[in-house]
PDB file of C-alpha atoms and ligand atoms in Angstrom:
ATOM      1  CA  UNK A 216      13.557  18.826 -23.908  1.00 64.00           C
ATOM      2  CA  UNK A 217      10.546  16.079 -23.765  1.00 92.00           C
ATOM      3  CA  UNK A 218       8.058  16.553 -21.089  1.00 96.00           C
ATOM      4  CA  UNK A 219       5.990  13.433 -20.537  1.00 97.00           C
ATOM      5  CA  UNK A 220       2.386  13.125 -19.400  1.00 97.00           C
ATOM      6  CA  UNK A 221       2.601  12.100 -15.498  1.00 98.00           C
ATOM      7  CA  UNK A 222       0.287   9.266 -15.151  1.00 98.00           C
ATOM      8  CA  UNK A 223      -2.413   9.556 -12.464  1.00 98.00           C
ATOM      9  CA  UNK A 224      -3.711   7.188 -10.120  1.00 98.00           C
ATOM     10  CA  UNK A 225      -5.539   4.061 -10.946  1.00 98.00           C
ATOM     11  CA  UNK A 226      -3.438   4.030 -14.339  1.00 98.00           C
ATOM     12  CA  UNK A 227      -2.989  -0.204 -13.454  1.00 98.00           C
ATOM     13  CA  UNK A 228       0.909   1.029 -14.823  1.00 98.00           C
ATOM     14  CA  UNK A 229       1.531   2.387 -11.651  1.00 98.00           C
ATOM     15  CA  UNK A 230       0.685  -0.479  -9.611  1.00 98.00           C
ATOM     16  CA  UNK A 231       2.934  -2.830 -11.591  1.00 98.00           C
ATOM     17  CA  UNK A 232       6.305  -3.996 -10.268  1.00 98.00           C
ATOM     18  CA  UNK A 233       8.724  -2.209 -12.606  1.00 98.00           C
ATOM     19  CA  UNK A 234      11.949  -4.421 -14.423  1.00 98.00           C
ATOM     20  CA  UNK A 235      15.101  -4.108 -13.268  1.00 98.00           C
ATOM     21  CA  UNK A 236      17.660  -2.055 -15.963  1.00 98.00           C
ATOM     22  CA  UNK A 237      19.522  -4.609 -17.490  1.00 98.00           C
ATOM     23  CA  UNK A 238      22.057  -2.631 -20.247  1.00 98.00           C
ATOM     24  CA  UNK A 239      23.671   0.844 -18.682  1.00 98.00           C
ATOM     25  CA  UNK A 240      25.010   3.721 -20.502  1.00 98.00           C
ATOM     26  CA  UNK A 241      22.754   3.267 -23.234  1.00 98.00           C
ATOM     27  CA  UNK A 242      21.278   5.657 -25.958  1.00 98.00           C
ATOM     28  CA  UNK A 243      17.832   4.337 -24.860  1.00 97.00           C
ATOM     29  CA  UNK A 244      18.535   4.550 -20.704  1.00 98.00           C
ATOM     30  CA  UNK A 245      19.808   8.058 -21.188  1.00 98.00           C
ATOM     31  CA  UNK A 246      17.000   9.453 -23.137  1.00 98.00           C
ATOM     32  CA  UNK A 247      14.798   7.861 -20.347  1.00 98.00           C
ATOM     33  CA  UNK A 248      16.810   9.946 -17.843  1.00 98.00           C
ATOM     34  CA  UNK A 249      16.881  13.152 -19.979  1.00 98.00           C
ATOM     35  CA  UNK A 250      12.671  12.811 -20.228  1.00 98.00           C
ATOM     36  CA  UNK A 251      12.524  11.565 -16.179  1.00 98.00           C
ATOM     37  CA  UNK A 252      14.857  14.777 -15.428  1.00 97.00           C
ATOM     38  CA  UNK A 253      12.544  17.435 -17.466  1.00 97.00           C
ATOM     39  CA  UNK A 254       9.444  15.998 -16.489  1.00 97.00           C
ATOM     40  CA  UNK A 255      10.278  16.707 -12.892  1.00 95.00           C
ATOM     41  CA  UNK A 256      11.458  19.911 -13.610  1.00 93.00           C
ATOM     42  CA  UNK A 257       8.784  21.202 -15.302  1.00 93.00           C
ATOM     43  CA  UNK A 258       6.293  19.956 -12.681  1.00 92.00           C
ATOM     44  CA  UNK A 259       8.631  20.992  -9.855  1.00 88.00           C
ATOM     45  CA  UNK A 260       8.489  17.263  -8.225  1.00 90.00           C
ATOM     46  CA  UNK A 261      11.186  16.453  -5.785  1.00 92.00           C
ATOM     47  CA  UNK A 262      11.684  12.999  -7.222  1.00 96.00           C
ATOM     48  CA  UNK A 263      10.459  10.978 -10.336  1.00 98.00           C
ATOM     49  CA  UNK A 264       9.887   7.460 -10.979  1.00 98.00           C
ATOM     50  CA  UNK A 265      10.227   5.838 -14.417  1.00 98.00           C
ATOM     51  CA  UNK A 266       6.869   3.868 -13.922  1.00 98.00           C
ATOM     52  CA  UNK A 267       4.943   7.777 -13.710  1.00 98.00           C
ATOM     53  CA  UNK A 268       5.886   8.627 -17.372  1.00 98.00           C
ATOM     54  CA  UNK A 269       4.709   4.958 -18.247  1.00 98.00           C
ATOM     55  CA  UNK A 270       8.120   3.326 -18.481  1.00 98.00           C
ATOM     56  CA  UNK A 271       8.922  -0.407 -16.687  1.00 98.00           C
ATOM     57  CA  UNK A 272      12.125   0.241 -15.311  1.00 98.00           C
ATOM     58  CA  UNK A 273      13.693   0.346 -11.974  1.00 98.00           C
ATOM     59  CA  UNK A 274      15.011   4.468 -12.577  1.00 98.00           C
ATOM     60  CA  UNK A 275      14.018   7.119  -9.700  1.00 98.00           C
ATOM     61  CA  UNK A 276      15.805  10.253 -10.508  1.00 98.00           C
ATOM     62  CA  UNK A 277      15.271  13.331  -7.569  1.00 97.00           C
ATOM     63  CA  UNK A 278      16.673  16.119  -6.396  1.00 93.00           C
ATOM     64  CA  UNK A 279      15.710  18.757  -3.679  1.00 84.00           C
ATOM     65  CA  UNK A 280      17.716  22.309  -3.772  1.00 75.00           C
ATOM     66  CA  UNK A 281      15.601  25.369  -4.264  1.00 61.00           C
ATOM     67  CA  UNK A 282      12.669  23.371  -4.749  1.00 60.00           C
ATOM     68  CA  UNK A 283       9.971  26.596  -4.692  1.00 64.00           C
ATOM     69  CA  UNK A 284       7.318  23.746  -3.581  1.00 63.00           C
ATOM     70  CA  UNK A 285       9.685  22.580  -0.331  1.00 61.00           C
ATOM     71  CA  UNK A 286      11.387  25.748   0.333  1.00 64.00           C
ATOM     72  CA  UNK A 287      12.013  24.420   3.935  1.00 65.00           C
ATOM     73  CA  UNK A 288      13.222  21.149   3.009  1.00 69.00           C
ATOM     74  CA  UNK A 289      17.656  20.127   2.860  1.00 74.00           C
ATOM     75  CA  UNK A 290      19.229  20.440   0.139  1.00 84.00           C
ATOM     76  CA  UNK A 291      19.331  16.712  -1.986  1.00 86.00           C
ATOM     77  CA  UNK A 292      21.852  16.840  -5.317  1.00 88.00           C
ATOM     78  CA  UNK A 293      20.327  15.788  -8.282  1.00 95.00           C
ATOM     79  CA  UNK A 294      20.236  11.869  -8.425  1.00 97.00           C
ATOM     80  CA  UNK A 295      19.661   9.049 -10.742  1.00 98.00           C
ATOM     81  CA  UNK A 296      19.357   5.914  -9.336  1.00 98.00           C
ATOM     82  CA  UNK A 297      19.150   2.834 -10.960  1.00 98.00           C
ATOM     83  CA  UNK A 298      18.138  -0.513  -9.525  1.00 98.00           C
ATOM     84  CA  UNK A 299      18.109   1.195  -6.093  1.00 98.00           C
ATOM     85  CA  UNK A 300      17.978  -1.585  -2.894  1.00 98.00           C
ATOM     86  CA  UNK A 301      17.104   0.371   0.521  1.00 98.00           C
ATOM     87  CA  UNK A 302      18.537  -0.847   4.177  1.00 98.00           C
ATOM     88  CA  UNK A 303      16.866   0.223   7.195  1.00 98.00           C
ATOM     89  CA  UNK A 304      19.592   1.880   9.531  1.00 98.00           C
ATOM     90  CA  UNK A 305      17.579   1.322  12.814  1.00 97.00           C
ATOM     91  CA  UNK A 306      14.061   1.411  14.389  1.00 97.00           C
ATOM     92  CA  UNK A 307      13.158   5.215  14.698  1.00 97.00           C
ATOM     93  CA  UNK A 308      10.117   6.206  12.354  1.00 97.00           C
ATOM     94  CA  UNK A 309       9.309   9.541  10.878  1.00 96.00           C
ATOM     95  CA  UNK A 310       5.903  10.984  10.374  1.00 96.00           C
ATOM     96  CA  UNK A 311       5.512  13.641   7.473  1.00 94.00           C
ATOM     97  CA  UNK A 312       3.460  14.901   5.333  1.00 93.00           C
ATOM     98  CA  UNK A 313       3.827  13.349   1.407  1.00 95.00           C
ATOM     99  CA  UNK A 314       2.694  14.327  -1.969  1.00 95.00           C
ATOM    100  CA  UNK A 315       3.013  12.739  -5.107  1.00 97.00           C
ATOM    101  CA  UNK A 316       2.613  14.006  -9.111  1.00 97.00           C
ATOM    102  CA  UNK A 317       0.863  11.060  -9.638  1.00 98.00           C
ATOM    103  CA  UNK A 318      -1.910  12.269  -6.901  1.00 97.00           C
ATOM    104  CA  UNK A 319      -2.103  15.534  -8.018  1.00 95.00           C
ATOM    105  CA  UNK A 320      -3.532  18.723  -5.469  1.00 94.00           C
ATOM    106  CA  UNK A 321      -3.283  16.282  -2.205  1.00 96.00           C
ATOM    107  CA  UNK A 322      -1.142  15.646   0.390  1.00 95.00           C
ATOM    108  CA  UNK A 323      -1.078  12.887   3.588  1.00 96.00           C
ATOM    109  CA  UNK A 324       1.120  11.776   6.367  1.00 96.00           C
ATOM    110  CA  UNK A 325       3.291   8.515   5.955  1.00 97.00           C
ATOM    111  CA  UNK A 326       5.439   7.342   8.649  1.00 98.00           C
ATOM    112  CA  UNK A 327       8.713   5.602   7.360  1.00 98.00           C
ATOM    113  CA  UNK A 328      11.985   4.624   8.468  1.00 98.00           C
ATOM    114  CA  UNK A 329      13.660   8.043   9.461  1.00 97.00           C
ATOM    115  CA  UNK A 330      17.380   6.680   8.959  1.00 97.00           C
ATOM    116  CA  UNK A 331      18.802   4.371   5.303  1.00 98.00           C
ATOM    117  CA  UNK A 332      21.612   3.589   3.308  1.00 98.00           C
ATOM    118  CA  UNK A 333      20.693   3.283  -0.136  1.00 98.00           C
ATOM    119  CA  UNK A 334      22.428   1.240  -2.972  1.00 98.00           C
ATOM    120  CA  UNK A 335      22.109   1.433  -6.608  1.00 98.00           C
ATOM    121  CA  UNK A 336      23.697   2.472  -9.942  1.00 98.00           C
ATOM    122  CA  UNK A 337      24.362   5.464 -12.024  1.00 98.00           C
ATOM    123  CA  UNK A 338      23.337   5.700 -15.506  1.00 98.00           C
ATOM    124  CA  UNK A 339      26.827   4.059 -16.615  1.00 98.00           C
ATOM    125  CA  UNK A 340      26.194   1.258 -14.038  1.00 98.00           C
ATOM    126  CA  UNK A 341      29.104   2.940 -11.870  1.00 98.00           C
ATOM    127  CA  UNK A 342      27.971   2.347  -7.821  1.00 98.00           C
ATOM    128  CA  UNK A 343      26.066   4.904  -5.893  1.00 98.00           C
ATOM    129  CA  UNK A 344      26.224   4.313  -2.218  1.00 97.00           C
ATOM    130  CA  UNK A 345      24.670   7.033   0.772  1.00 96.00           C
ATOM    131  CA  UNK A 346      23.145   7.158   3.665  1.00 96.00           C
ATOM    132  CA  UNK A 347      20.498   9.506   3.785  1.00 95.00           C
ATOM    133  CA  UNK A 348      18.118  10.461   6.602  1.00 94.00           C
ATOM    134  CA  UNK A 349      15.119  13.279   7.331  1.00 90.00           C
ATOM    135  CA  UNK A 350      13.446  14.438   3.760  1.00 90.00           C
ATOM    136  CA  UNK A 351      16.121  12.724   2.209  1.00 93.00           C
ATOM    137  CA  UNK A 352      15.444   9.613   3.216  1.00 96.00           C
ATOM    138  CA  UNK A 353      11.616   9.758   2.485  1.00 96.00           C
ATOM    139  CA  UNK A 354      11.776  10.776  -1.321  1.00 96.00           C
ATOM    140  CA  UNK A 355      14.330   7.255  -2.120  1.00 97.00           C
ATOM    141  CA  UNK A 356      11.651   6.039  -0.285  1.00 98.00           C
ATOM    142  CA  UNK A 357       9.030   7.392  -1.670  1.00 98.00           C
ATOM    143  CA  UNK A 358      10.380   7.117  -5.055  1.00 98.00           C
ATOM    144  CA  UNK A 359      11.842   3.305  -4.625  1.00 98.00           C
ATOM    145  CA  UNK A 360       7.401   2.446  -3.591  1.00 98.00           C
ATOM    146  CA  UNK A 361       7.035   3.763  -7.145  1.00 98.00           C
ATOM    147  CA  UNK A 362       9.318   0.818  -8.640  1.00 98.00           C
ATOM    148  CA  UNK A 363       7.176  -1.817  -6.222  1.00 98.00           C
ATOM    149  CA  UNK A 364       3.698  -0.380  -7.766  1.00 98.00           C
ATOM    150  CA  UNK A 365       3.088   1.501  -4.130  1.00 98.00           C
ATOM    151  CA  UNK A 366       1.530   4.507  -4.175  1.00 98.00           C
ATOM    152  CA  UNK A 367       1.617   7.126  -0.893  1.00 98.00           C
ATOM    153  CA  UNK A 368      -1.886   6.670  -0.040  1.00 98.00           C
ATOM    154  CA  UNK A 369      -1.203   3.101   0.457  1.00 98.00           C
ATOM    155  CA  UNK A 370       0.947   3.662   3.241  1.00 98.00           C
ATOM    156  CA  UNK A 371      -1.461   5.707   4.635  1.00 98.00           C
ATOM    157  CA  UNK A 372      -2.511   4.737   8.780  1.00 96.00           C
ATOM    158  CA  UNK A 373      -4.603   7.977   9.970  1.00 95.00           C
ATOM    159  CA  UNK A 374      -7.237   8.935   7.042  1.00 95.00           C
ATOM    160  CA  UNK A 375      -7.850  12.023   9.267  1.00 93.00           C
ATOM    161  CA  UNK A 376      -4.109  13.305   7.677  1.00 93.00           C
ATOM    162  CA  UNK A 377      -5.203  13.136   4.198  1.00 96.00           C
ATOM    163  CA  UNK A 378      -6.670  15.340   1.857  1.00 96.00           C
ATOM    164  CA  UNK A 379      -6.574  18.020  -1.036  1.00 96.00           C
ATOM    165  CA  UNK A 380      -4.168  20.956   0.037  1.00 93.00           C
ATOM    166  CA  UNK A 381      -6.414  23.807   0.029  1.00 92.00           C
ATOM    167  CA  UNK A 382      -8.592  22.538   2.163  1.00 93.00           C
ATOM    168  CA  UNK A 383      -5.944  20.840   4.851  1.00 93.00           C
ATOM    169  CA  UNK A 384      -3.598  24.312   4.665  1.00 90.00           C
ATOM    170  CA  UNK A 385      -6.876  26.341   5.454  1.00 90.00           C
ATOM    171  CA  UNK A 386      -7.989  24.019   7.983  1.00 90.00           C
ATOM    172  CA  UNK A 387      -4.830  24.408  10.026  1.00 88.00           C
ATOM    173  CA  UNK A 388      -3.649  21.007   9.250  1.00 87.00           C
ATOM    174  CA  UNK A 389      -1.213  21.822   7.171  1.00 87.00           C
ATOM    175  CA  UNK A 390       1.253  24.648   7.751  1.00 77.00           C
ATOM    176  CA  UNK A 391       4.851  23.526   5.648  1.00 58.00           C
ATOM    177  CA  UNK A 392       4.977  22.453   2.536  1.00 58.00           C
ATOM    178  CA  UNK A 393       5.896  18.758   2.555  1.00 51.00           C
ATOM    179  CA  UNK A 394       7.881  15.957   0.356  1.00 46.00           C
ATOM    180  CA  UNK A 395       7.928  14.279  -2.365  1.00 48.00           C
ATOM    181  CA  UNK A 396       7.213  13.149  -6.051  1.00 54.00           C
TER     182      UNK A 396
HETATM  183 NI1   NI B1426       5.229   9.957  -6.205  1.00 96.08          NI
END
């Protein structure tokens, strides 16, 4: 088990545009998984990007299924994607609230395509194909802006739907707990 440090940000890491995998089913690749896969568990993150633990590769590994941070969220199976692409299905938009490890204690609303099909490859290179839509869809979303150097806030229209948890949940503004890693 190797938890690594999530970086925060403004780490300029973060807002680099990560390197596609080039070699699958290597020693190297799966170690990078095994750390990516206790990371998130141990911080109880929907979704983790390779970038986050300081690592330039195209690698998003999530998973949502008795997540005790989105207890109201569908159930996503455990994932790695590698190289992922993402194709819009159609026009419809979905607000919701995000978080991210990276932006630790906050949360803010991000409106993304509601319906995708995403592409990419397993750690042995083999072809990973799904459509995916509702919370689903926003973590590979959420997860592929990490690859890109995008963070949440970035995506960010209404400031007035952004802030530290405490103070949104006690405000009213916040009543569910939300996505994403
Ligand atoms: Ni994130």
């Amino acid at each position: 088990m190797s938890v690594k440090k999530v970086l925060r940000m403004g780490d300029p890491r973060l807002a680099a545009v990560a390197s596609e995998v080039r070699a699958f089913d290597t020693t190297e690749l799966h170690q990078l998984i095994e750390d990516m896969l206790d990371t998130m568990q141990a911080e109880n993150g929907a979704g983790l990007a390779a970038p986050q633990i300081g690592i330039d590769a195209r690698v998003v590994v999530f998973e949502v299924a008795g997540n005790p941070r989105y207890p109201e969220a569908e159930a996503v199976p455990r994932t790695i994607l590698i190289n992922p692409t993402i194709e819009v299905m159609d026009d419809s938009l979905e607000a919701g609230w995000e978080g991210c490890l990276s932006v630790p204690g906050m949360r803010g609303v991000v409106s993304r395509p509601a319906n995708i099909r995403y592409r990419g490859f397993d750690p042995y290179g083999d072809t990973i194909s799904r459509t995916a839509s509702g919370f689903h869809a926003r973590v590979v979303q959420h997860e592929y802006d990490h690859l890109d150097g995008i963070l949440y806030p970035q995506r960010i229209e209404d400031f007035s739907q952004f802030g530290f948890i405490d103070e949104l949940v006690e405000s009213g503004r916040l009543v569910a707990m939300p996505c994403d890693d």
